Short mmCIF file of C-alpha atoms in Angstrom, two decimals:
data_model
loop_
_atom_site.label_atom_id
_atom_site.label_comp_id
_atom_site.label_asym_id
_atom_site.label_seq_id
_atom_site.Cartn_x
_atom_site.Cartn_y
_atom_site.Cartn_z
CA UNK A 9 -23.15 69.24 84.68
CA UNK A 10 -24.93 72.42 85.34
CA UNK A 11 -21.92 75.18 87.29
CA UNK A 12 -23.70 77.63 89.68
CA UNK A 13 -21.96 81.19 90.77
CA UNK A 14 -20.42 80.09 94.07
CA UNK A 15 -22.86 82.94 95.90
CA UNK A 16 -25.80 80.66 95.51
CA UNK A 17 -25.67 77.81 97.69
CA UNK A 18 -25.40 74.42 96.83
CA UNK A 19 -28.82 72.62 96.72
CA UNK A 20 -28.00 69.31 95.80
CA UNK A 21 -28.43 67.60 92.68
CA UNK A 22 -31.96 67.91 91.15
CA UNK A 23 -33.25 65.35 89.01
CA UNK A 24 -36.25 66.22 86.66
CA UNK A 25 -37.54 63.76 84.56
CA UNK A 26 -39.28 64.88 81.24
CA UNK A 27 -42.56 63.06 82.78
CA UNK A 28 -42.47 66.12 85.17
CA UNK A 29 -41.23 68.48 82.58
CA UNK A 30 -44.49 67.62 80.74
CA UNK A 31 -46.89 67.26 83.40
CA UNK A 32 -45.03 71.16 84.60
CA UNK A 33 -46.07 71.89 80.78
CA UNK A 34 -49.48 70.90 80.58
CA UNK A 35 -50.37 72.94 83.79
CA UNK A 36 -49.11 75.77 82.41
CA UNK A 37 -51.11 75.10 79.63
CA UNK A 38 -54.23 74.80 81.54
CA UNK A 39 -53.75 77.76 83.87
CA UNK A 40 -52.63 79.98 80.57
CA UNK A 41 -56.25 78.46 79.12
CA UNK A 42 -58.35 79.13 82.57
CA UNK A 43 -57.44 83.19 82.65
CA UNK A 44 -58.23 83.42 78.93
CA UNK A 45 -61.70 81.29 79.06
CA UNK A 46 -62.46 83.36 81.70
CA UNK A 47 -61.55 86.82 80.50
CA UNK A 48 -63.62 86.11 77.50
CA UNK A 49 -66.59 84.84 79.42
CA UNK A 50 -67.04 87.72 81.88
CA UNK A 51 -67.84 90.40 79.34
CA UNK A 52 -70.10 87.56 77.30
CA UNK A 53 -72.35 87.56 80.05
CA UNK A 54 -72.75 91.12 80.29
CA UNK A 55 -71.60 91.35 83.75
CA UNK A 56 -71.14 95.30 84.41
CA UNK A 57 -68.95 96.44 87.32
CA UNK A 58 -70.74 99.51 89.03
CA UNK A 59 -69.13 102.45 88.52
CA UNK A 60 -67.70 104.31 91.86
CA UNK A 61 -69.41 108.02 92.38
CA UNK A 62 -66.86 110.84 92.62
CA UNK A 63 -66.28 112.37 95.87
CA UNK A 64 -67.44 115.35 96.74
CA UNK A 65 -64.44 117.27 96.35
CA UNK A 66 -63.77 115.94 93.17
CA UNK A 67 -66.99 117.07 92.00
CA UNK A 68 -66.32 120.65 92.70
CA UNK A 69 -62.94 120.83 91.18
CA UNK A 70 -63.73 122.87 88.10
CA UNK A 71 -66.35 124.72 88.73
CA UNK A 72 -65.05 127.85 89.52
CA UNK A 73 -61.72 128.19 87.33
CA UNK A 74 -60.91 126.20 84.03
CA UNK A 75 -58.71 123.26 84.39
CA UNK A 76 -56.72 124.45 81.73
CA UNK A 77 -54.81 127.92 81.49
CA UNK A 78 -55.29 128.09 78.08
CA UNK A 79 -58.76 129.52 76.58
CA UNK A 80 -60.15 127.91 73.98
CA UNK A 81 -60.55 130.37 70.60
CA UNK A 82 -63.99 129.64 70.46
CA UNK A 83 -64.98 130.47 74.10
CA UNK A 84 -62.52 133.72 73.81
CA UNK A 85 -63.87 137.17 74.97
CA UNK A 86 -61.85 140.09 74.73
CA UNK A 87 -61.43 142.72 77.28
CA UNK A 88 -61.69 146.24 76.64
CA UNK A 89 -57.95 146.69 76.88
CA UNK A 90 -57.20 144.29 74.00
CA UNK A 91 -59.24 145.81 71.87
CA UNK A 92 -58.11 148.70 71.87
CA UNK A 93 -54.92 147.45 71.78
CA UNK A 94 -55.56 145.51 68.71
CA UNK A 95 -57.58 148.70 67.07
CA UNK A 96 -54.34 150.56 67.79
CA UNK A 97 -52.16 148.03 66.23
CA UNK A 98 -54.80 148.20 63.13
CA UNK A 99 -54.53 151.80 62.88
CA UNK A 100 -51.11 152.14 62.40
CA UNK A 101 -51.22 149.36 59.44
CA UNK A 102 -54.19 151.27 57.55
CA UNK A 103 -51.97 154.58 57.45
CA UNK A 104 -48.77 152.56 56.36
CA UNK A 105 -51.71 151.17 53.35
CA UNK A 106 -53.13 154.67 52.83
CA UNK A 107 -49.65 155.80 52.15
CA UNK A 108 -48.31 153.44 49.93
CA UNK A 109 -51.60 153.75 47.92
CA UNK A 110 -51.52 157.42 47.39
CA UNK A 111 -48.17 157.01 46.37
CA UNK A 112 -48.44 154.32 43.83
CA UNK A 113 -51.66 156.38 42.86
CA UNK A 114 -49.57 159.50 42.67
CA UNK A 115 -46.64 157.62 40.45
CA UNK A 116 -49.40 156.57 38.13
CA UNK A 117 -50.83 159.16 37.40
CA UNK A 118 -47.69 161.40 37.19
CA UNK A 119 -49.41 164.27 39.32
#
């Protein structure tokens, strides 16, 4: 005998054969076999669903900013300001070499 929880309420007594378990089987089967046939068929017969236009206003989205904050390397511009900023940060590391090769030089050479 088959218990239920006592908060489901009490249907009877259900009698299922195992004709109707296999006739519950076999359309199973068939339906499971029907969706695949025909998932396999539609793109066989080169049936192409149109594709939908984009609205207006999703059309304009990204035209006047990029979508993305970053900026790509290769599309990268500087401004005047970095430059110089980066020419000032390059200074400083060619006196720090000039230095240290004038005195290496100078220790060679024993001047």
């Amino acid at each position: 005998d088959i218990h239920f929880p006592e908060c489901l309420p009490d249907l009877g007594r259900v009698e299922i054969s195992s004709a109707s378990i296999l006739e519950m089987a076999a359309n199973m089967a068939s339906s499971v076999l029907r969706r695949a046939v025909g998932r396999a068929v539609a793109p066989a017969a080169g049936v192409v669903k149109p594709v939908a236009m984009p609205s207006p206003v999703a059309r304009c989205y990204a035209t006047t900013k990029a979508a993305s904050p970053e900026t790509p390397l290769m599309h990268y511009t500087a401004t005047q300001q970095a430059t110089s900023s980066i020419n000032h940060r390059i200074f400083y590391v060619n006196v720090v070499a000039m230095v240290l090769v004038y005195d290496l030089g100078s220790s060679m050479l024993d001047i």
